[in-house]
Coordinates of C-alpha atoms in Angstrom, one line a residue:
Chain A
M1 CA 243.7 38.2 259.7
A2 CA 244.6 36.8 256.4
T3 CA 241.1 35.3 255.9
A4 CA 239.5 38.6 256.8
V5 CA 241.5 40.3 254.1
L6 CA 240.5 37.6 251.6
N7 CA 236.8 37.9 252.4
A8 CA 236.8 41.6 252.1
R9 CA 238.2 41.3 248.6
R10 CA 235.8 38.7 247.5
Q11 CA 233.4 41.2 246.2
T12 CA 231.8 40.7 242.8
L13 CA 232.3 43.6 240.4
G14 CA 228.8 44.9 239.7
F15 CA 227.2 46.7 236.7
S16 CA 228.0 50.1 238.0
Y17 CA 231.7 49.2 238.2
Y18 CA 231.7 48.3 234.5
V19 CA 229.9 51.4 233.6
R20 CA 232.4 53.5 235.5
V21 CA 235.4 51.7 234.0
L22 CA 234.1 52.1 230.5
R23 CA 233.3 55.8 231.0
Q24 CA 236.7 56.6 232.4
E25 CA 238.5 54.4 229.8
I26 CA 236.7 56.2 226.9
R27 CA 237.3 59.6 228.5
Y28 CA 241.0 59.2 229.0
E29 CA 241.6 57.2 225.8
F30 CA 240.1 60.0 223.8
L31 CA 241.9 62.8 225.7
K32 CA 245.2 60.9 225.2
M33 CA 244.7 60.5 221.5
L34 CA 243.5 64.1 221.1
R35 CA 246.6 65.5 222.8
L36 CA 248.9 63.2 220.8
R37 CA 249.3 65.6 217.9
A38 CA 251.1 63.1 215.7
F39 CA 247.9 61.1 215.8
S40 CA 245.1 63.7 215.9
L41 CA 246.6 66.2 213.4
S42 CA 247.3 63.5 210.8
V43 CA 244.2 61.5 211.2
V44 CA 241.9 64.6 211.0
G45 CA 244.3 66.6 208.9
F46 CA 244.7 64.3 205.9
P47 CA 241.1 63.8 204.9
V48 CA 240.4 67.5 205.4
M49 CA 243.4 68.6 203.4
F50 CA 242.6 66.1 200.6
Y51 CA 239.1 67.4 200.5
L52 CA 240.2 71.0 200.3
L53 CA 242.6 70.1 197.5
F54 CA 240.4 67.8 195.4
G55 CA 236.8 68.4 196.6
V56 CA 236.6 72.2 197.3
A57 CA 238.8 72.8 194.2
N58 CA 236.0 71.1 192.1
R59 CA 233.2 73.0 193.8
H60 CA 229.6 72.6 192.5
T61 CA 230.6 69.4 190.8
D62 CA 229.7 65.8 191.4
F63 CA 233.3 65.4 192.5
A64 CA 232.7 67.6 195.6
R65 CA 229.8 65.4 196.6
Y66 CA 231.5 62.1 195.8
L67 CA 234.7 63.0 197.8
L68 CA 232.6 64.2 200.7
A69 CA 231.3 60.6 201.1
S70 CA 234.6 58.8 200.3
Y71 CA 236.8 61.0 202.5
S72 CA 234.5 60.4 205.4
C73 CA 235.2 56.7 205.0
F74 CA 238.9 57.4 204.5
G75 CA 238.8 59.3 207.8
M76 CA 237.2 56.5 209.8
I77 CA 239.6 53.9 208.3
G78 CA 242.6 55.9 209.1
A79 CA 241.5 56.7 212.7
S80 CA 240.8 53.0 213.3
L81 CA 244.0 51.6 211.8
F82 CA 246.2 54.1 213.5
G83 CA 244.3 54.4 216.7
L84 CA 244.0 50.7 217.3
G85 CA 246.8 49.2 215.1
A86 CA 249.6 51.6 215.9
G87 CA 248.2 52.5 219.3
I88 CA 248.0 49.0 220.8
A89 CA 251.3 48.0 219.2
M90 CA 253.0 51.0 220.8
E91 CA 251.4 50.4 224.2
R92 CA 252.4 46.8 224.2
M93 CA 256.0 47.7 223.4
Q94 CA 256.2 50.3 226.1
G95 CA 254.9 47.9 228.7
W96 CA 251.9 50.1 229.4
L97 CA 249.5 47.4 228.1
E98 CA 251.1 44.8 230.4
L99 CA 250.6 47.1 233.4
K100 CA 246.9 47.5 232.5
L101 CA 246.6 43.7 232.0
A102 CA 248.0 43.1 235.4
S103 CA 245.2 45.3 236.8
P104 CA 241.6 44.1 237.0
M105 CA 240.7 46.3 233.9
P106 CA 238.1 44.4 231.9
R107 CA 239.8 43.5 228.6
L108 CA 236.8 44.4 226.5
A109 CA 236.7 47.9 228.0
Y110 CA 240.2 48.6 226.6
L111 CA 239.2 47.6 223.1
A112 CA 235.8 49.2 223.3
A113 CA 237.2 52.5 224.5
K114 CA 239.7 52.7 221.7
T115 CA 237.0 51.9 219.1
V116 CA 234.7 54.5 220.5
S117 CA 237.5 57.1 220.6
C118 CA 238.4 56.4 217.0
S119 CA 234.7 56.8 216.1
A120 CA 234.6 60.1 217.8
F121 CA 237.5 61.2 215.6
A122 CA 235.6 60.0 212.6
L123 CA 232.6 62.1 213.6
I124 CA 234.9 65.1 213.9
I125 CA 236.2 64.4 210.4
V126 CA 232.7 64.0 209.0
A127 CA 231.5 67.2 210.6
L128 CA 234.5 69.1 209.2
L129 CA 234.1 67.7 205.8
I130 CA 230.4 68.4 205.7
T131 CA 231.0 72.0 206.8
L132 CA 233.7 72.5 204.2
G133 CA 231.5 70.8 201.5
V134 CA 228.5 72.9 202.3
T135 CA 230.2 76.2 202.7
L136 CA 233.1 76.1 200.3
G137 CA 232.3 73.1 198.0
G138 CA 228.9 74.1 197.0
V139 CA 227.4 70.8 198.1
A140 CA 223.7 70.8 199.1
M141 CA 222.8 68.2 201.7
T142 CA 219.5 67.4 203.3
P143 CA 219.5 66.7 207.0
A144 CA 218.6 63.1 206.2
E145 CA 221.8 62.8 204.1
V146 CA 223.9 64.3 206.9
L147 CA 222.6 61.7 209.3
K148 CA 223.0 58.9 206.9
L149 CA 226.6 59.9 206.1
A150 CA 227.4 60.1 209.8
G151 CA 225.7 56.7 210.4
I152 CA 227.4 54.9 207.6
T153 CA 230.7 56.3 208.6
L154 CA 230.3 55.0 212.1
A155 CA 229.4 51.6 210.7
G156 CA 233.0 51.3 209.6
A157 CA 234.2 51.5 213.2
L158 CA 233.9 47.8 214.0
P159 CA 235.3 46.3 210.8
F160 CA 238.4 48.6 210.7
A161 CA 238.9 48.5 214.5
S162 CA 239.1 44.8 214.1
M163 CA 241.6 45.1 211.3
G164 CA 243.6 47.5 213.5
L165 CA 243.5 45.0 216.3
L166 CA 244.8 42.2 214.1
L167 CA 247.6 44.5 212.7
S168 CA 248.6 45.4 216.2
L169 CA 249.2 41.8 217.0
V170 CA 251.5 41.1 214.0
M171 CA 253.4 44.4 213.6
P172 CA 256.5 45.5 215.5
A173 CA 255.5 48.8 217.1
T174 CA 258.4 50.8 215.6
A175 CA 257.4 49.9 212.1
A176 CA 253.6 50.2 212.7
P177 CA 253.0 53.6 211.1
G178 CA 254.9 52.7 208.0
I179 CA 253.2 49.3 207.6
I180 CA 249.8 50.8 208.1
N181 CA 250.4 53.5 205.5
L182 CA 251.5 50.8 203.1
I183 CA 248.2 49.0 203.5
Y184 CA 245.9 52.0 204.1
L185 CA 246.8 54.2 201.2
P186 CA 246.9 51.7 198.3
M187 CA 243.8 50.1 199.6
S188 CA 242.0 53.4 199.8
F189 CA 243.1 54.3 196.3
L190 CA 242.1 51.0 194.8
S191 CA 238.6 51.2 196.4
G192 CA 237.8 54.5 194.8
L193 CA 238.2 56.7 197.9
W194 CA 240.4 59.2 196.2
M195 CA 238.8 59.2 192.8
P196 CA 235.8 57.5 191.2
L197 CA 236.6 53.9 190.3
N198 CA 235.6 54.3 186.7
M199 CA 238.6 56.7 186.3
L200 CA 241.0 53.9 187.3
P201 CA 242.5 51.4 184.8
H202 CA 240.2 48.5 184.2
W203 CA 242.4 45.9 185.9
M204 CA 242.4 48.0 189.1
Q205 CA 238.6 48.1 189.1
K206 CA 238.6 44.3 189.2
I207 CA 240.6 44.3 192.4
A208 CA 238.2 46.6 194.2
P209 CA 235.5 44.1 195.2
A210 CA 238.1 42.1 197.1
L211 CA 238.8 45.0 199.4
P212 CA 236.7 45.8 202.5
T213 CA 237.2 49.5 201.9
Y214 CA 235.4 49.2 198.6
H215 CA 232.3 47.8 200.2
Y216 CA 232.4 50.4 202.9
A217 CA 232.8 53.2 200.4
Q218 CA 229.9 51.9 198.3
L219 CA 227.6 52.1 201.2
A220 CA 228.5 55.8 201.8
L221 CA 228.5 56.7 198.1
N222 CA 225.0 55.2 197.7
I223 CA 223.7 58.1 199.9
F224 CA 224.4 60.4 197.0
G225 CA 223.6 57.9 194.3
Y226 CA 227.2 57.3 193.3
A227 CA 227.4 53.6 194.0
Q228 CA 228.7 51.3 191.2
P229 CA 225.8 50.3 189.1
G230 CA 224.6 46.7 189.7
G231 CA 226.0 46.5 193.3
S232 CA 223.7 45.3 196.0
M233 CA 223.8 47.2 199.3
S234 CA 223.0 44.1 201.3
G235 CA 225.9 42.4 199.6
H236 CA 228.2 45.3 200.8
W237 CA 226.9 45.0 204.3
E238 CA 227.4 41.2 204.3
A239 CA 231.0 41.7 203.0
L240 CA 231.7 44.1 205.9
V241 CA 230.2 41.7 208.4
G242 CA 232.2 38.8 206.9
F243 CA 235.4 40.9 207.0
T244 CA 234.9 41.8 210.6
C245 CA 234.4 38.2 211.6
L246 CA 237.6 37.2 209.6
M247 CA 239.7 39.9 211.3
L248 CA 238.4 39.1 214.8
G249 CA 238.8 35.4 214.2
A250 CA 242.4 35.8 213.0
A251 CA 243.2 38.2 215.9
W252 CA 241.7 35.7 218.4
L253 CA 243.8 32.9 216.9
I254 CA 247.0 34.8 217.0
F255 CA 246.3 36.2 220.5
T256 CA 245.7 32.8 222.0
R257 CA 248.7 31.3 220.2
T258 CA 251.1 34.0 221.5
E259 CA 249.5 33.7 225.0
A260 CA 250.1 30.0 225.0
K261 CA 253.7 30.6 224.1
A262 CA 254.2 33.5 226.5
Chain B
M1 CA 280.1 21.4 252.4
A2 CA 281.2 22.9 249.2
T3 CA 284.2 25.2 249.1
Y4 CA 284.3 27.8 246.5
A5 CA 287.3 29.7 245.1
T6 CA 286.5 32.6 247.4
G7 CA 287.6 30.3 250.1
L8 CA 284.2 30.8 251.8
Q9 CA 282.3 27.8 252.7
V10 CA 278.7 27.3 251.9
E11 CA 276.5 25.2 254.0
P12 CA 274.1 22.6 252.5
L13 CA 271.5 24.3 250.4
T14 CA 268.3 24.0 252.4
I15 CA 267.7 26.3 255.3
P16 CA 264.2 25.7 256.3
F17 CA 262.4 29.0 256.7
P18 CA 260.2 28.7 259.7
A19 CA 256.9 30.3 259.0
P20 CA 255.5 31.9 262.2
A21 CA 252.3 30.2 263.3
H22 CA 250.1 33.2 262.5
L23 CA 251.6 33.5 259.0
K24 CA 250.8 30.1 257.9
H25 CA 248.3 31.1 255.2
A26 CA 250.3 32.3 252.2
I27 CA 248.8 35.3 250.5
A28 CA 250.4 34.2 247.2
R29 CA 252.3 31.1 246.2
L30 CA 254.1 29.4 243.4
H31 CA 254.0 25.7 243.9
S32 CA 256.5 23.5 242.0
V33 CA 256.2 25.9 239.1
T34 CA 258.2 25.2 236.0
K35 CA 258.0 27.7 233.1
R36 CA 259.6 26.6 229.9
Y37 CA 259.9 28.7 226.7
E38 CA 260.8 27.0 223.4
N39 CA 264.3 26.0 224.4
T40 CA 265.0 27.7 227.7
T41 CA 263.7 27.0 231.2
A42 CA 263.0 30.2 232.9
L43 CA 261.8 28.7 236.2
D44 CA 262.6 25.1 237.2
N45 CA 260.4 23.6 239.9
V46 CA 260.2 26.7 242.0
T47 CA 258.1 26.9 245.2
L48 CA 257.7 30.4 246.7
N49 CA 255.3 31.4 249.4
L50 CA 254.5 35.0 250.3
Y51 CA 253.0 35.5 253.8
P52 CA 250.9 38.5 254.8
G53 CA 252.9 41.5 255.9
E54 CA 256.3 40.4 254.8
V55 CA 258.7 42.1 252.4
V56 CA 260.4 39.4 250.3
A57 CA 263.3 40.2 248.0
L58 CA 263.7 37.9 245.1
L59 CA 267.4 38.3 244.5
G60 CA 269.3 37.1 241.5
P61 CA 271.4 38.1 238.5
N62 CA 269.9 39.1 235.2
G63 CA 268.1 36.3 233.5
A64 CA 267.7 34.3 236.8
G65 CA 263.9 34.1 236.4
K66 CA 262.8 36.9 238.7
T67 CA 260.6 38.7 236.2
T68 CA 259.1 35.4 235.1
A69 CA 258.1 34.7 238.7
V70 CA 256.4 38.1 239.0
R71 CA 254.6 37.7 235.6
L72 CA 253.3 34.3 236.8
L73 CA 252.0 35.8 240.0
L74 CA 250.3 38.6 238.1
G75 CA 248.6 36.1 235.8
L76 CA 250.2 37.6 232.8
I77 CA 251.6 34.2 231.8
A78 CA 250.7 30.6 232.7
P79 CA 253.1 28.1 234.1
T80 CA 254.1 25.1 232.1
S81 CA 253.5 23.0 235.1
G82 CA 252.8 23.6 238.8
S83 CA 250.2 25.9 240.3
V84 CA 250.0 29.7 241.0
R85 CA 247.7 31.0 243.6
V86 CA 247.1 34.6 244.7
M87 CA 244.7 35.1 247.6
G88 CA 243.5 31.6 247.0
R89 CA 242.6 32.1 243.4
D90 CA 244.2 31.8 240.0
P91 CA 245.7 35.2 239.2
R92 CA 244.4 35.0 235.7
D93 CA 241.0 35.5 237.1
A94 CA 240.3 39.3 237.1
S95 CA 238.7 39.3 240.5
A96 CA 242.0 38.0 242.0
R97 CA 243.7 41.1 240.7
T98 CA 241.6 43.6 242.7
G99 CA 243.8 43.3 245.7
I100 CA 247.1 43.5 243.8
G101 CA 249.3 46.3 242.7
A102 CA 252.3 46.2 240.4
M103 CA 255.2 48.2 239.3
L104 CA 256.8 46.6 236.2
Q105 CA 260.0 47.1 234.3
I106 CA 260.3 49.3 231.2
T107 CA 256.9 50.7 231.6
R108 CA 256.2 54.0 229.9
V109 CA 252.8 55.3 230.4
P110 CA 251.1 57.6 227.8
E111 CA 253.0 60.9 227.9
T112 CA 250.1 63.1 226.9
L113 CA 248.1 62.7 230.1
K114 CA 248.7 64.6 233.4
V115 CA 249.8 62.9 236.6
R116 CA 246.4 63.6 238.1
E117 CA 244.6 62.0 235.1
H118 CA 246.8 58.9 235.2
I119 CA 245.9 58.4 238.8
D120 CA 242.2 59.0 238.3
W121 CA 242.3 56.6 235.3
F122 CA 244.0 53.7 237.1
R123 CA 241.9 54.1 240.2
S124 CA 238.8 53.4 238.1
Y125 CA 239.9 49.8 237.6
Y126 CA 239.6 49.0 241.3
P127 CA 236.4 48.6 243.3
T128 CA 237.8 50.2 246.4
P129 CA 240.7 52.5 245.4
L130 CA 242.8 54.7 247.6
P131 CA 241.7 58.4 247.4
A132 CA 243.7 60.2 244.8
G133 CA 245.1 62.6 247.4
E134 CA 246.5 59.7 249.4
I135 CA 248.2 58.3 246.3
V136 CA 249.8 61.7 245.6
R137 CA 251.0 62.0 249.1
I138 CA 252.4 58.5 249.5
A139 CA 254.1 58.5 246.1
K140 CA 255.4 62.1 246.8
L141 CA 253.8 63.6 243.8
E142 CA 252.7 66.9 245.4
G143 CA 253.0 69.8 243.0
L144 CA 253.3 67.5 240.0
E145 CA 249.6 66.6 239.6
N146 CA 249.1 68.9 236.7
K147 CA 252.2 68.1 234.8
L148 CA 252.2 65.9 231.7
Y149 CA 253.8 62.5 232.3
G150 CA 256.1 63.2 229.2
K151 CA 257.5 66.3 231.0
L152 CA 258.6 64.4 234.1
S153 CA 262.1 63.4 235.0
G154 CA 263.1 59.7 235.3
G155 CA 262.8 59.6 239.1
Q156 CA 259.4 61.4 239.0
R157 CA 258.1 58.9 236.4
Q158 CA 259.1 56.0 238.7
R159 CA 257.1 57.7 241.5
V160 CA 254.1 57.9 239.2
L161 CA 254.4 54.2 238.5
F162 CA 254.7 53.5 242.2
G163 CA 251.6 55.6 242.7
L164 CA 249.7 53.6 240.1
A165 CA 250.8 50.4 241.9
L166 CA 249.0 51.7 245.0
A167 CA 245.9 52.9 243.2
G168 CA 243.7 50.0 244.2
N169 CA 244.8 50.0 247.8
P170 CA 246.3 46.6 247.3
D171 CA 247.3 44.1 250.0
L172 CA 249.9 42.6 247.8
I173 CA 252.4 44.6 245.8
F174 CA 254.9 43.4 243.2
L175 CA 257.8 45.7 242.5
D176 CA 259.9 44.4 239.6
E177 CA 263.3 46.0 239.7
P178 CA 261.8 49.3 240.9
T179 CA 265.0 51.2 241.4
V180 CA 266.9 50.2 238.2
G181 CA 268.3 53.3 236.6
M182 CA 267.4 55.6 239.5
D183 CA 269.9 58.0 241.0
I184 CA 270.9 57.4 244.6
E185 CA 268.6 60.0 246.0
S186 CA 265.5 58.6 244.2
R187 CA 266.5 55.1 245.2
R188 CA 266.6 56.1 248.9
G189 CA 263.3 57.8 248.5
L190 CA 261.7 54.7 247.1
W191 CA 263.2 52.6 249.8
E192 CA 261.5 54.8 252.3
Q193 CA 258.2 54.3 250.6
I194 CA 258.7 50.5 250.5
R195 CA 259.4 50.6 254.2
W196 CA 256.2 52.6 254.7
L197 CA 254.3 49.9 252.8
A198 CA 255.8 47.3 255.2
S199 CA 254.7 49.4 258.2
Q200 CA 251.1 49.3 256.8
S201 CA 251.4 45.4 256.8
K202 CA 251.3 45.2 253.1
T203 CA 252.9 42.2 251.5
V204 CA 255.6 43.2 249.1
L205 CA 257.5 41.1 246.6
L206 CA 260.5 43.0 245.4
T207 CA 262.9 41.8 242.7
T208 CA 266.3 43.2 242.6
H209 CA 269.8 42.4 241.7
Y210 CA 271.1 44.9 244.2
L211 CA 272.2 43.1 247.3
E212 CA 272.2 46.3 249.2
E213 CA 268.6 46.8 248.4
A214 CA 267.6 43.3 249.6
D215 CA 269.6 43.8 252.7
A216 CA 268.0 47.2 253.5
L217 CA 264.4 46.3 252.8
A218 CA 263.6 42.6 253.0
S219 CA 262.4 40.6 255.9
R220 CA 263.2 37.6 253.8
V221 CA 265.5 37.0 250.9
V222 CA 265.0 34.3 248.2
V223 CA 268.0 33.9 246.1
I224 CA 267.3 32.6 242.6
D225 CA 269.7 31.7 239.9
K226 CA 269.1 30.0 236.5
G227 CA 265.5 29.4 237.4
R228 CA 266.1 27.7 240.7
V229 CA 265.7 28.8 244.3
I230 CA 269.2 28.3 245.7
A231 CA 268.8 29.9 249.1
E232 CA 266.1 31.4 251.3
G233 CA 266.2 33.1 254.7
T234 CA 266.5 36.4 256.4
P235 CA 269.4 38.6 255.2
A236 CA 271.3 37.6 258.3
Q237 CA 270.7 33.9 257.6
I238 CA 271.9 34.2 254.0
K239 CA 275.1 35.9 255.2
Q240 CA 275.6 33.2 257.8
R241 CA 275.6 30.7 254.9
V242 CA 279.1 31.9 254.2
S243 CA 281.4 31.2 257.0
G244 CA 284.9 32.5 257.6
R245 CA 286.3 36.0 257.9
R246 CA 288.8 37.9 255.8
I247 CA 292.0 39.2 257.3
R248 CA 293.8 41.8 255.2
C249 CA 297.2 43.1 256.2
I250 CA 300.7 44.0 255.0
T251 CA 303.1 41.4 256.2
E252 CA 306.5 39.8 255.4
L253 CA 305.1 36.3 256.2
D254 CA 305.1 34.0 253.2
E255 CA 302.1 32.4 251.8
E256 CA 303.0 28.8 252.7
F257 CA 303.4 29.8 256.4
L258 CA 300.0 31.5 256.4
M259 CA 298.4 28.6 254.7
A260 CA 299.7 26.3 257.4
L261 CA 298.1 28.3 260.2
P262 CA 295.0 26.7 261.8
S263 CA 291.6 27.1 260.0
V264 CA 293.0 29.0 257.1
V265 CA 291.2 28.1 253.9
K266 CA 292.7 30.6 251.5
V267 CA 295.5 33.0 251.0
E268 CA 295.6 35.6 248.2
R269 CA 297.6 38.6 247.3
D270 CA 296.1 42.0 246.8
R271 CA 298.9 44.4 245.6
E272 CA 301.2 44.9 248.6
A273 CA 298.8 43.2 251.0
V274 CA 297.7 39.7 251.6
I275 CA 294.2 38.5 252.3
V276 CA 293.8 35.4 254.5
T277 CA 290.4 33.7 254.8
A278 CA 290.0 31.8 258.0
H279 CA 287.3 30.4 260.2
E280 CA 289.0 31.2 263.4
A281 CA 290.3 34.7 262.6
E282 CA 291.3 35.5 266.2
L283 CA 293.7 32.5 266.4
V284 CA 295.2 33.3 263.0
V285 CA 295.7 37.0 263.8
R286 CA 297.4 36.2 267.1
E287 CA 299.9 33.9 265.4
M288 CA 300.5 36.4 262.6
L289 CA 301.2 39.2 265.1
L290 CA 303.6 37.0 267.1
S291 CA 305.5 35.9 264.0
D292 CA 305.7 39.3 262.3
V293 CA 306.3 42.5 264.4
T294 CA 306.2 44.6 261.3
L295 CA 302.7 43.6 260.4
R296 CA 300.5 46.6 259.7
G297 CA 297.3 47.8 258.0
L298 CA 295.3 45.1 259.7
E299 CA 291.7 44.8 258.7
I300 CA 289.3 42.0 259.6
S301 CA 285.9 41.8 257.9
A302 CA 282.9 39.5 257.9
P303 CA 281.6 38.4 254.5
G304 CA 278.8 40.6 253.2
L305 CA 275.7 39.6 251.4
E306 CA 277.8 40.2 248.3
D307 CA 280.2 37.4 249.2
A308 CA 277.3 35.1 250.1
F309 CA 275.6 35.9 246.8
L310 CA 278.7 35.2 244.8
A311 CA 279.3 32.0 246.6
L312 CA 275.7 30.9 246.3
T313 CA 275.3 31.7 242.7
G314 CA 278.6 30.0 241.9
K315 CA 279.9 32.9 240.0
N316 CA 283.3 31.7 241.2
Q317 CA 284.1 28.2 240.0
P318 CA 283.9 25.5 242.7
T319 CA 287.3 24.1 243.7
N320 CA 286.6 20.8 245.2

């Protein structure tokens, strides 16, 4: 009898299984985040509110266009850092992650679903910002610019999801939102996401190229021709790719070390 | 034989558990497993076999290593030495987990999803899950399907976790302290569900520090303390490990006299009464009644699993 049971279970998990798992994982991950108001309201609310305060207030100016691009980036970064960083740290503390790890859930589906869900939030943010910019901010955009902005914003999913993953491994869950804000807000400010870099003190402008958020924002700002003069777009792409590898590598190292100790 | 302060005697430590012939293939096993953390040894050379269809209670005080054993069997951690096998495979291999379900401690699942959604979500991880309606029925979640997890009471939440443990229609189920913090009614409810699992010839490993729970549910009890298996057998066998019965009565006989009676191992005072522990209780009681006509309030009891447990785990200092 025992062998019959064993044989019945020796089925390989096929392609359709993985597709179904990923679909369900994304669906419920997104629904869960959407219903968690502490997450959805703040992640969507802050870029939108900032844009209303600083972008729409300066309607028909370069400012309204500049901030449209930079707050789109700000939205993606926030969704990823909070969605993955605080999200995973919390689920680990509650034991929910452990229960999932004890199931046959493919590990990658878990991370992919969170990344996709955060990207969906970023798209919602971009859509709201463009709507506000066009209707209230006096920004004119071609369809190509709309698509480019959405595309570049989504390109931030992987680098900042990786950063969120790394943070989730090193932060205690209870302190996570505070720690993330301490990194996220200054980094955004120093990268020119809240105001153009040339309005910042000179020494601050020197720090910017060391930050991944700077390179990300430059790619988005380039759509409207606001990138820093002399910057190369391929250089910014390379910086983001390098940053992603660094974050994933560090996360992998820490994960395997804690697993060896566990 | 070691005699402990309870006056109860404990037989030598190994009771061989005879595996019935048809149960020889263990569905899950820890073989000489040692699990060491930086400066503590959570499990020390533990061998534990789970045979198809049995309900095994892993019984021990807090910090005995129960949860470590479950985490090893679930592939959540790796042993320092020894081997862990579940259905013939390493549990760290995802395909080994398709036939396993688990209910773990301090699990809080996301509060913003409904019961129905949680069940649907967890079912998707398994290639041949139980129908959602079955899970709802077995875990007694009828009427709660559309409630958010965050709005459920403690007992209802445990039932959801129990339901998730069944989602994949597992053959082997781990329940790590499933009734901790439950009120009596919820606890009895869960017991009923565990008995139902047993009736479906599922294999269940239950960790608990409630002796009553082990006694009520388990076909086999493995007593573990400080990372070692110190006894193993049916609840009745474990109880037998402690010989002697307790005679409690109010009597004018003095302690020296009582101690001198045949087979008496211990005499102690409990308020106005005296408690005599003896191997041949009938003989002692006859003598006592003959010597003291005023003797009253006589009670004779066999040691419970509680006494066996205390004696086995050495919570009372040995008096050799």
